[in-house]
Amino acid sequence: MTHKSKLIKLLAVLFAFTLVAAACGDDDGGDSSASSSDEVTLTAEGGSLLETVQERGTLNCGVSGAAVAFSTLDPSGNMVGFDADFCRAVAAAVLGDAEAVNFVALTAAERFTAVQSGDIDVLMRNTTWTQSRDTDVGMDFGPTTYYDGQQLMGKASDGFSGSSTVADLDGATICTNAGTTTEKNIGDAAEAAGITINLQTYEDFDIVTDNFISGACDVVTTDGSALVGRKAQQQPEGEEWVIFPGAPISKEPLGPTYGQNDSQWADVVNWTVYATIIASEKGINSSNASSVVGNDSFDAEAQRLMGGEGELQSLMGLSADAFQQVISQVGNYDEIYSRNLNPVGLTRDGSSNAGWEDGGLIYAPPAR
Amino acid sequence: MNEIELSNPAKLPETPKRSIGEWVKSNLFSNIPNTVLTIVFGFLALYSIKGLLGFILSGERRWAAVATNMRLLMAQGYPANQFIRVWFTLGCLMVLTGISLAIWRSNGVLKIKRIGTWVLNLGLGAAIFASLAPVSANARGGWLIATAVLLLLGYFLKIGSDKSMLPDDVPTVWFSFGCLAVLVLSLWTVPYGHYAFTDGELIAESGRTVAMSTKLPFTVMLLLLIGAFMLAEVARGLVHIPKAKIVLSSLWLLSPFVLNWIVLRDPDFDYGRVFSTDIPIGLLFIGFGFLVLYPLTNPSIGEKGRLVAIALLMFAAFNWIAAFFGLYPMLQKVRISFLLLALAALLAPNFAADNRTRLRFISFWAGFIIVLHWLITAINSPSTLDLQGPTYLGGFSLTLFVAVLTLLLSFPLGVLLALGRTSSMPIARVLCTVYIESVRGVPLITILFFFSNILPLFLPAGMEIAELAAIVTGYTLFSAAYLAENVRGGLQSVMRGQYEAADAIGLTTSQRTGFIVIPQALRVSIPPLVGQAIGVFKETSLVAIVGAFDILRIAAYVVPAQTEFLGVKREGLLLISVIYFAVAFSMSKYSQKLEERVGLGER
């Protein structure tokens, strides 16, 4: 009997405790981590990611972490590069602090899952904008920040020159890294030109380059930006590497990527990119950005963009001086480009990434 | 009696002394095939050494890439102004090591003669280096001098101890301290990482200091180690040794959690919340634990208590299931605590005894809850550090973190799984078998990817799993399945008679398992378990697949992507292979020691 009553008492205590615990939980609205899962659902349920990011105080930005000149870790562990700077630009626009970025290094396999699951707010991981990615995987693409394209690199001593074409590759050993679209592109190009090539693939492009240097590969192929970097850093003395053809064999527009159907967030990211481009056109840079407003030597559009009269940033849910912060903390497009891509030998002049006034493709709609 | 005498090395017949010439003749040139083998492999070895030295010292190597990125390789983006935390962590470990060395009385000795042999071998190595390395004539001369000095020193040590000019042996501990001191002293004099080899000449590179910034902290670390050891030697007579051992063991067990989540991560506690929610919940569970566990440990309730435990367990399980449907908003901590309380209740009848034992069991529960709630609160609090990236650790520290935590957590889980699989209870057996077989059937990469990327999609609102926690959880579950099979091998080697004898003297099942079966099973499983530990350590490099920056990813992909060191990959890979080898080899050496101590392979 006594045992039974003890057991009943125990169960009663247990029941009472459950009620207390459940009540506790209710008061509290769940875990301390509840807010972060709200982020996940917010985009799907109508509210904008913009408010979530502003509330959180940091921007989760997906990058590669190992893409030469686009996003790499410097020796003290800071994320640097072209993509990393555009992460900082978005953070400066949304939060007013270019350093309020939480960089998430993603592998190629992970990047789309990370966007879908809401782990990251924006993906700056030199991802090519393609129709299938735009429709399939629940993502939207922003304005292209870098126009890349697949090219080939050969040695001048083998008779290649800047004006060589795919047709000159008959019988050559061409190397590239495995598992990318570059493999397919060069195969298609060779077929179209009616030549036979010997295609060899290696684990990564470091090994490809080593084989190119040792002579095991006649020609290597990958995105033009990477080839220029390799040429700048690894071309041995007394040897001349040439990159051809002038018109790349594939189109690789790279730009920001974010979750689907969040128009407000898309506007913020897109116009941050546009602001850097317009600033570049108008001669606004990191040193003069703070003195544009009220300065008559800048036109009305520049004034508006930097938060002067008639500014439109407030309508987007940003502070009036959001883009002024972007330019003064991170720089305009030309500054970002020169800082990160000039050291590896990529110049804007004459490339697709020159401003539209100079015959390039970098163009922004007017800020009015 | 005979056996004991046999195991005493002093009574074993002495191995006859042989001169080096005789040894070489009988081992290397005993017959024609052996002679051919010796010559062929001798040349092969010399050729590979020459190739390796040529590779390391070649002018094409850019060791500056490694030296400049040493911080990245070791701690990735850990904020430089917070590095004191890293040193504090290391200091804690040094103090613990020092005290443990004294308490566990590591009074091993090293024969001077043996040290002499090592020095002679070093001299031989220097001789090989001097003759094969592609260095300038001056450098070669330097190496020849070093060879001569080492050979003379080794010879002196050997002869000196023979002629009893020197003591016979030195304590191993002090010998190790001495070696470490030499290393640390060399930091003050040799500017490591200052140099680059160009065409066999040493070229000083300015601004590439590695050792210079770390020499002071490393000196402090060494002093801490030695100081803690000496203090503990003194205090040894004043404390109760078995108790000290228990305290030290728990400190060691706690240290990875506390050092990582509290010291390195520096949680930003929200004190209002801590006082309004966290502390009351903790107290509630302590009180509730008392209310449940005290009656359940009453011997007169006996096995009926398990019914309550099972009710509690079902309730705890219901909480988890409900969470997946978003039914019961409840603190994660409460759910975890309920589950643990249910498990403790399930164990409680085994601790049924007099009041003192019962209270000790409950105070253990209270301490456990305090530590657990503190850790959970710390993990849930944001970090105050200005961190770049989701994981506050990277590089070698991440590798160590994942390996240590995984081993620590998967060991008990693996033993439980092994017991479950060999148990006579069909449900436990089937569950454990299904778990082990299904986890072993899936590649580690898949599991890591699932835990890091897919699981967050399924988690309901209010549940989140941090990147590092996801990695460690997935890896633990994976490693436990393999560990279980290793332990099961050990379990099967325990003779039937041992079980019967335990039953005959009236031990309960848990006593039999805990005191008779497990110790014997683990003793036999040491070699495969250490093999597994080494595997776990090395396979941590797979965490790169889910975006974490472990040392391999940094060396293989991050450093070669830096504009300054584009494509400089081999240097980093060589360095980390040395690091991996050093850790794995020490583990293997330790296991050999352990096997010797428990007398494995002698019967």
mmCIF file with all atom_site columns, C-alpha atoms in Angstrom, chain A residues 3 6-7 10-11 13-15 17-18 20-22 24-26 28-34 36-41 64-69 71-79 88 99 101-107 109-110 113-114 116-119 203-204 206-207 210 226 229-231 233-234 340 343-344, chain B residues 62 68-69 71-72 76-78 273 277 281 284-285 288 291-292 295-296 298 300-301 304-305 308 311-312 315 328-334 338 380 386-390 449 452-454 456-457 460-464 467 544-549 553-554 556-558 560-570:
data_model
loop_
_atom_site.group_PDB
_atom_site.id
_atom_site.type_symbol
_atom_site.label_atom_id
_atom_site.label_alt_id
_atom_site.label_comp_id
_atom_site.label_asym_id
_atom_site.label_entity_id
_atom_site.label_seq_id
_atom_site.pdbx_PDB_ins_code
_atom_site.Cartn_x
_atom_site.Cartn_y
_atom_site.Cartn_z
_atom_site.occupancy
_atom_site.B_iso_or_equiv
_atom_site.pdbx_formal_charge
_atom_site.auth_seq_id
_atom_site.auth_comp_id
_atom_site.auth_asym_id
_atom_site.auth_atom_id
_atom_site.pdbx_PDB_model_num
ATOM 1   C CA . HIS A 1 3   ? 4.629  1.849  -2.071  1.00 0.00 ? 3   HIS A CA 1
ATOM 2   C CA . LYS A 1 6   ? 4.432  6.871  -2.829  1.00 0.00 ? 6   LYS A CA 1
ATOM 3   C CA . LEU A 1 7   ? 4.347  6.131  -6.522  1.00 0.00 ? 7   LEU A CA 1
ATOM 4   C CA . LEU A 1 10  ? 5.676  10.871 -7.379  1.00 0.00 ? 10  LEU A CA 1
ATOM 5   C CA . LEU A 1 11  ? 3.481  10.928 -10.439 1.00 0.00 ? 11  LEU A CA 1
ATOM 6   C CA . VAL A 1 13  ? 4.823  15.792 -8.470  1.00 0.00 ? 13  VAL A CA 1
ATOM 7   C CA . LEU A 1 14  ? 5.846  14.939 -12.001 1.00 0.00 ? 14  LEU A CA 1
ATOM 8   C CA . PHE A 1 15  ? 2.551  16.214 -13.373 1.00 0.00 ? 15  PHE A CA 1
ATOM 9   C CA . PHE A 1 17  ? 6.288  20.011 -12.567 1.00 0.00 ? 17  PHE A CA 1
ATOM 10  C CA . THR A 1 18  ? 5.249  19.518 -16.174 1.00 0.00 ? 18  THR A CA 1
ATOM 11  C CA . VAL A 1 20  ? 5.184  24.608 -14.308 1.00 0.00 ? 20  VAL A CA 1
ATOM 12  C CA . ALA A 1 21  ? 7.746  23.885 -16.968 1.00 0.00 ? 21  ALA A CA 1
ATOM 13  C CA . ALA A 1 22  ? 5.246  24.273 -19.761 1.00 0.00 ? 22  ALA A CA 1
ATOM 14  C CA . CYS A 1 24  ? 7.610  28.764 -18.046 1.00 0.00 ? 24  CYS A CA 1
ATOM 15  C CA . GLY A 1 25  ? 8.122  27.954 -21.667 1.00 0.00 ? 25  GLY A CA 1
ATOM 16  C CA . ASP A 1 26  ? 4.964  29.761 -22.696 1.00 0.00 ? 26  ASP A CA 1
ATOM 17  C CA . ASP A 1 28  ? 9.129  32.983 -22.393 1.00 0.00 ? 28  ASP A CA 1
ATOM 18  C CA . GLY A 1 29  ? 8.065  32.431 -25.979 1.00 0.00 ? 29  GLY A CA 1
ATOM 19  C CA . GLY A 1 30  ? 10.494 29.575 -26.434 1.00 0.00 ? 30  GLY A CA 1
ATOM 20  C CA . ASP A 1 31  ? 14.213 29.342 -26.714 1.00 0.00 ? 31  ASP A CA 1
ATOM 21  C CA . SER A 1 32  ? 16.721 32.108 -26.910 1.00 0.00 ? 32  SER A CA 1
ATOM 22  C CA . SER A 1 33  ? 17.346 30.787 -30.380 1.00 0.00 ? 33  SER A CA 1
ATOM 23  C CA . ALA A 1 34  ? 13.733 31.217 -31.420 1.00 0.00 ? 34  ALA A CA 1
ATOM 24  C CA . SER A 1 36  ? 16.832 32.832 -35.599 1.00 0.00 ? 36  SER A CA 1
ATOM 25  C CA . SER A 1 37  ? 14.283 30.327 -36.775 1.00 0.00 ? 37  SER A CA 1
ATOM 26  C CA . ASP A 1 38  ? 11.882 33.193 -37.294 1.00 0.00 ? 38  ASP A CA 1
ATOM 27  C CA . GLU A 1 39  ? 14.402 34.436 -39.820 1.00 0.00 ? 39  GLU A CA 1
ATOM 28  C CA . VAL A 1 40  ? 13.957 31.252 -41.719 1.00 0.00 ? 40  VAL A CA 1
ATOM 29  C CA . THR A 1 41  ? 10.225 31.511 -41.916 1.00 0.00 ? 41  THR A CA 1
ATOM 30  C CA . SER A 1 64  ? 33.703 30.895 -51.033 1.00 0.00 ? 64  SER A CA 1
ATOM 31  C CA . GLY A 1 65  ? 36.688 31.638 -48.816 1.00 0.00 ? 65  GLY A CA 1
ATOM 32  C CA . ALA A 1 66  ? 39.048 30.180 -51.390 1.00 0.00 ? 66  ALA A CA 1
ATOM 33  C CA . ALA A 1 67  ? 38.385 32.100 -54.607 1.00 0.00 ? 67  ALA A CA 1
ATOM 34  C CA . VAL A 1 68  ? 41.497 33.997 -55.649 1.00 0.00 ? 68  VAL A CA 1
ATOM 35  C CA . ALA A 1 69  ? 40.951 37.778 -55.362 1.00 0.00 ? 69  ALA A CA 1
ATOM 36  C CA . SER A 1 71  ? 37.076 35.940 -51.324 1.00 0.00 ? 71  SER A CA 1
ATOM 37  C CA . THR A 1 72  ? 40.080 34.615 -49.432 1.00 0.00 ? 72  THR A CA 1
ATOM 38  C CA . LEU A 1 73  ? 41.321 34.667 -45.883 1.00 0.00 ? 73  LEU A CA 1
ATOM 39  C CA . ASP A 1 74  ? 44.314 36.901 -45.348 1.00 0.00 ? 74  ASP A CA 1
ATOM 40  C CA . PRO A 1 75  ? 47.062 35.763 -42.959 1.00 0.00 ? 75  PRO A CA 1
ATOM 41  C CA . SER A 1 76  ? 45.286 37.283 -39.974 1.00 0.00 ? 76  SER A CA 1
ATOM 42  C CA . GLY A 1 77  ? 42.053 35.489 -40.802 1.00 0.00 ? 77  GLY A CA 1
ATOM 43  C CA . ASN A 1 78  ? 40.050 38.360 -42.314 1.00 0.00 ? 78  ASN A CA 1
ATOM 44  C CA . MET A 1 79  ? 37.887 37.677 -45.327 1.00 0.00 ? 79  MET A CA 1
ATOM 45  C CA . ARG A 1 88  ? 30.618 44.698 -46.596 1.00 0.00 ? 88  ARG A CA 1
ATOM 46  C CA . GLU A 1 99  ? 32.300 45.276 -40.506 1.00 0.00 ? 99  GLU A CA 1
ATOM 47  C CA . VAL A 1 101 ? 29.289 40.907 -41.555 1.00 0.00 ? 101 VAL A CA 1
ATOM 48  C CA . ASN A 1 102 ? 29.245 37.310 -40.507 1.00 0.00 ? 102 ASN A CA 1
ATOM 49  C CA . PHE A 1 103 ? 31.073 35.589 -43.352 1.00 0.00 ? 103 PHE A CA 1
ATOM 50  C CA . VAL A 1 104 ? 29.914 32.049 -43.987 1.00 0.00 ? 104 VAL A CA 1
ATOM 51  C CA . ALA A 1 105 ? 32.366 30.083 -46.086 1.00 0.00 ? 105 ALA A CA 1
ATOM 52  C CA . LEU A 1 106 ? 30.463 27.739 -48.340 1.00 0.00 ? 106 LEU A CA 1
ATOM 53  C CA . THR A 1 107 ? 31.544 24.948 -50.608 1.00 0.00 ? 107 THR A CA 1
ATOM 54  C CA . ALA A 1 109 ? 27.851 21.955 -52.975 1.00 0.00 ? 109 ALA A CA 1
ATOM 55  C CA . GLU A 1 110 ? 26.441 23.824 -50.000 1.00 0.00 ? 110 GLU A CA 1
ATOM 56  C CA . THR A 1 113 ? 21.050 24.912 -49.574 1.00 0.00 ? 113 THR A CA 1
ATOM 57  C CA . ALA A 1 114 ? 22.394 27.742 -47.464 1.00 0.00 ? 114 ALA A CA 1
ATOM 58  C CA . GLN A 1 116 ? 17.198 28.167 -49.232 1.00 0.00 ? 116 GLN A CA 1
ATOM 59  C CA . SER A 1 117 ? 17.457 27.360 -45.541 1.00 0.00 ? 117 SER A CA 1
ATOM 60  C CA . GLY A 1 118 ? 18.022 31.003 -44.663 1.00 0.00 ? 118 GLY A CA 1
ATOM 61  C CA . ASP A 1 119 ? 21.442 30.304 -43.177 1.00 0.00 ? 119 ASP A CA 1
ATOM 62  C CA . GLU A 1 203 ? 41.246 17.608 -58.931 1.00 0.00 ? 203 GLU A CA 1
ATOM 63  C CA . ASP A 1 204 ? 41.789 21.358 -58.689 1.00 0.00 ? 204 ASP A CA 1
ATOM 64  C CA . ASP A 1 206 ? 46.542 24.305 -58.633 1.00 0.00 ? 206 ASP A CA 1
ATOM 65  C CA . ILE A 1 207 ? 47.389 20.878 -60.024 1.00 0.00 ? 207 ILE A CA 1
ATOM 66  C CA . ASP A 1 210 ? 51.521 22.711 -62.157 1.00 0.00 ? 210 ASP A CA 1
ATOM 67  C CA . ALA A 1 226 ? 41.367 32.867 -62.744 1.00 0.00 ? 226 ALA A CA 1
ATOM 68  C CA . GLY A 1 229 ? 45.577 35.579 -61.780 1.00 0.00 ? 229 GLY A CA 1
ATOM 69  C CA . ARG A 1 230 ? 47.618 32.474 -62.567 1.00 0.00 ? 230 ARG A CA 1
ATOM 70  C CA . LYS A 1 231 ? 49.520 34.286 -65.313 1.00 0.00 ? 231 LYS A CA 1
ATOM 71  C CA . GLN A 1 233 ? 51.538 35.043 -60.159 1.00 0.00 ? 233 GLN A CA 1
ATOM 72  C CA . GLN A 1 234 ? 52.942 31.873 -61.634 1.00 0.00 ? 234 GLN A CA 1
ATOM 73  C CA . ASN A 1 340 ? 41.054 43.493 -55.192 1.00 0.00 ? 340 ASN A CA 1
ATOM 74  C CA . PRO A 1 343 ? 46.910 42.904 -57.888 1.00 0.00 ? 343 PRO A CA 1
ATOM 75  C CA . VAL A 1 344 ? 46.157 39.703 -59.821 1.00 0.00 ? 344 VAL A CA 1
ATOM 76  C CA . ARG B 2 62  ? 58.094 29.470 -50.588 1.00 0.00 ? 62  ARG B CA 1
ATOM 77  C CA . THR B 2 68  ? 53.194 34.141 -42.669 1.00 0.00 ? 68  THR B CA 1
ATOM 78  C CA . ASN B 2 69  ? 50.021 32.123 -42.360 1.00 0.00 ? 69  ASN B CA 1
ATOM 79  C CA . ARG B 2 71  ? 48.265 32.077 -37.222 1.00 0.00 ? 71  ARG B CA 1
ATOM 80  C CA . LEU B 2 72  ? 45.681 31.237 -39.869 1.00 0.00 ? 72  LEU B CA 1
ATOM 81  C CA . GLN B 2 76  ? 42.076 30.907 -38.344 1.00 0.00 ? 76  GLN B CA 1
ATOM 82  C CA . GLY B 2 77  ? 40.296 34.197 -37.731 1.00 0.00 ? 77  GLY B CA 1
ATOM 83  C CA . TYR B 2 78  ? 40.476 34.288 -33.953 1.00 0.00 ? 78  TYR B CA 1
ATOM 84  C CA . ARG B 2 273 ? 17.488 36.395 -18.025 1.00 0.00 ? 273 ARG B CA 1
ATOM 85  C CA . THR B 2 277 ? 14.827 32.071 -15.958 1.00 0.00 ? 277 THR B CA 1
ATOM 86  C CA . ILE B 2 281 ? 14.895 26.352 -13.835 1.00 0.00 ? 281 ILE B CA 1
ATOM 87  C CA . LEU B 2 284 ? 13.635 23.520 -10.029 1.00 0.00 ? 284 LEU B CA 1
ATOM 88  C CA . PHE B 2 285 ? 15.368 20.556 -11.602 1.00 0.00 ? 285 PHE B CA 1
ATOM 89  C CA . PHE B 2 288 ? 12.580 17.916 -8.619  1.00 0.00 ? 288 PHE B CA 1
ATOM 90  C CA . LEU B 2 291 ? 11.842 14.551 -5.071  1.00 0.00 ? 291 LEU B CA 1
ATOM 91  C CA . VAL B 2 292 ? 12.094 11.838 -7.717  1.00 0.00 ? 292 VAL B CA 1
ATOM 92  C CA . PRO B 2 295 ? 12.261 7.879  -3.067  1.00 0.00 ? 295 PRO B CA 1
ATOM 93  C CA . LEU B 2 296 ? 13.417 5.855  -6.049  1.00 0.00 ? 296 LEU B CA 1
ATOM 94  C CA . ASN B 2 298 ? 14.820 3.622  -1.411  1.00 0.00 ? 298 ASN B CA 1
ATOM 95  C CA . SER B 2 300 ? 12.148 -1.003 -0.333  1.00 0.00 ? 300 SER B CA 1
ATOM 96  C CA . ILE B 2 301 ? 10.749 0.311  -3.633  1.00 0.00 ? 301 ILE B CA 1
ATOM 97  C CA . LYS B 2 304 ? 9.002  -0.951 -9.125  1.00 0.00 ? 304 LYS B CA 1
ATOM 98  C CA . GLY B 2 305 ? 10.769 2.404  -9.247  1.00 0.00 ? 305 GLY B CA 1
ATOM 99  C CA . VAL B 2 308 ? 8.120  5.712  -12.638 1.00 0.00 ? 308 VAL B CA 1
ATOM 100 C CA . ALA B 2 311 ? 6.739  7.014  -17.278 1.00 0.00 ? 311 ALA B CA 1
ATOM 101 C CA . LEU B 2 312 ? 9.182  9.890  -17.006 1.00 0.00 ? 312 LEU B CA 1
ATOM 102 C CA . PHE B 2 315 ? 7.052  11.982 -21.012 1.00 0.00 ? 315 PHE B CA 1
ATOM 103 C CA . TYR B 2 328 ? 4.944  22.556 -26.729 1.00 0.00 ? 328 TYR B CA 1
ATOM 104 C CA . PRO B 2 329 ? 7.028  25.706 -26.733 1.00 0.00 ? 329 PRO B CA 1
ATOM 105 C CA . MET B 2 330 ? 9.525  24.904 -24.052 1.00 0.00 ? 330 MET B CA 1
ATOM 106 C CA . LEU B 2 331 ? 13.113 25.715 -23.336 1.00 0.00 ? 331 LEU B CA 1
ATOM 107 C CA . GLN B 2 332 ? 15.467 23.274 -24.971 1.00 0.00 ? 332 GLN B CA 1
ATOM 108 C CA . LYS B 2 333 ? 17.218 23.029 -21.640 1.00 0.00 ? 333 LYS B CA 1
ATOM 109 C CA . VAL B 2 334 ? 14.037 21.788 -19.975 1.00 0.00 ? 334 VAL B CA 1
ATOM 110 C CA . PHE B 2 338 ? 13.781 15.937 -18.451 1.00 0.00 ? 338 PHE B CA 1
ATOM 111 C CA . ASN B 2 380 ? 23.072 29.757 -26.070 1.00 0.00 ? 380 ASN B CA 1
ATOM 112 C CA . ASP B 2 386 ? 34.151 40.108 -32.891 1.00 0.00 ? 386 ASP B CA 1
ATOM 113 C CA . LEU B 2 387 ? 34.304 36.965 -34.951 1.00 0.00 ? 387 LEU B CA 1
ATOM 114 C CA . GLN B 2 388 ? 34.462 36.505 -38.670 1.00 0.00 ? 388 GLN B CA 1
ATOM 115 C CA . GLY B 2 389 ? 32.493 33.432 -39.499 1.00 0.00 ? 389 GLY B CA 1
ATOM 116 C CA . PRO B 2 390 ? 30.083 31.056 -37.852 1.00 0.00 ? 390 PRO B CA 1
ATOM 117 C CA . PHE B 2 449 ? 26.295 17.110 -44.597 1.00 0.00 ? 449 PHE B CA 1
ATOM 118 C CA . SER B 2 452 ? 24.961 20.631 -40.991 1.00 0.00 ? 452 SER B CA 1
ATOM 119 C CA . ASN B 2 453 ? 22.659 21.405 -43.909 1.00 0.00 ? 453 ASN B CA 1
ATOM 120 C CA . ILE B 2 454 ? 19.605 19.197 -43.985 1.00 0.00 ? 454 ILE B CA 1
ATOM 121 C CA . PRO B 2 456 ? 18.153 22.659 -39.824 1.00 0.00 ? 456 PRO B CA 1
ATOM 122 C CA . LEU B 2 457 ? 15.455 22.433 -42.501 1.00 0.00 ? 457 LEU B CA 1
ATOM 123 C CA . PRO B 2 460 ? 10.821 23.216 -35.892 1.00 0.00 ? 460 PRO B CA 1
ATOM 124 C CA . ALA B 2 461 ? 10.626 26.821 -34.802 1.00 0.00 ? 461 ALA B CA 1
ATOM 125 C CA . GLY B 2 462 ? 12.584 27.412 -31.637 1.00 0.00 ? 462 GLY B CA 1
ATOM 126 C CA . MET B 2 463 ? 15.196 24.790 -32.293 1.00 0.00 ? 463 MET B CA 1
ATOM 127 C CA . GLU B 2 464 ? 18.519 25.603 -33.756 1.00 0.00 ? 464 GLU B CA 1
ATOM 128 C CA . GLU B 2 467 ? 27.465 24.673 -36.916 1.00 0.00 ? 467 GLU B CA 1
ATOM 129 C CA . ALA B 2 544 ? 35.762 21.013 -44.647 1.00 0.00 ? 544 ALA B CA 1
ATOM 130 C CA . ILE B 2 545 ? 32.867 19.620 -46.668 1.00 0.00 ? 545 ILE B CA 1
ATOM 131 C CA . VAL B 2 546 ? 30.414 21.576 -44.515 1.00 0.00 ? 546 VAL B CA 1
ATOM 132 C CA . GLY B 2 547 ? 32.328 24.811 -44.715 1.00 0.00 ? 547 GLY B CA 1
ATOM 133 C CA . ALA B 2 548 ? 34.431 24.698 -41.551 1.00 0.00 ? 548 ALA B CA 1
ATOM 134 C CA . PHE B 2 549 ? 38.046 25.751 -41.985 1.00 0.00 ? 549 PHE B CA 1
ATOM 135 C CA . ARG B 2 553 ? 41.407 23.170 -45.907 1.00 0.00 ? 553 ARG B CA 1
ATOM 136 C CA . ILE B 2 554 ? 43.431 26.222 -44.964 1.00 0.00 ? 554 ILE B CA 1
ATOM 137 C CA . ALA B 2 556 ? 45.221 23.206 -49.356 1.00 0.00 ? 556 ALA B CA 1
ATOM 138 C CA . TYR B 2 557 ? 42.727 25.814 -50.492 1.00 0.00 ? 557 TYR B CA 1
ATOM 139 C CA . VAL B 2 558 ? 42.932 29.033 -48.503 1.00 0.00 ? 558 VAL B CA 1
ATOM 140 C CA . PRO B 2 560 ? 47.080 28.932 -52.234 1.00 0.00 ? 560 PRO B CA 1
ATOM 141 C CA . ALA B 2 561 ? 44.211 31.327 -53.005 1.00 0.00 ? 561 ALA B CA 1
ATOM 142 C CA . GLN B 2 562 ? 45.855 34.313 -51.360 1.00 0.00 ? 562 GLN B CA 1
ATOM 143 C CA . THR B 2 563 ? 47.007 36.777 -53.983 1.00 0.00 ? 563 THR B CA 1
ATOM 144 C CA . GLU B 2 564 ? 50.517 36.846 -52.563 1.00 0.00 ? 564 GLU B CA 1
ATOM 145 C CA . PHE B 2 565 ? 50.933 33.074 -52.391 1.00 0.00 ? 565 PHE B CA 1
ATOM 146 C CA . LEU B 2 566 ? 48.847 31.966 -55.351 1.00 0.00 ? 566 LEU B CA 1
ATOM 147 C CA . GLY B 2 567 ? 49.282 28.254 -55.950 1.00 0.00 ? 567 GLY B CA 1
ATOM 148 C CA . VAL B 2 568 ? 51.723 27.765 -53.041 1.00 0.00 ? 568 VAL B CA 1
ATOM 149 C CA . LYS B 2 569 ? 50.318 24.505 -51.785 1.00 0.00 ? 569 LYS B CA 1
ATOM 150 C CA . ARG B 2 570 ? 53.008 21.878 -51.225 1.00 0.00 ? 570 ARG B CA 1
#
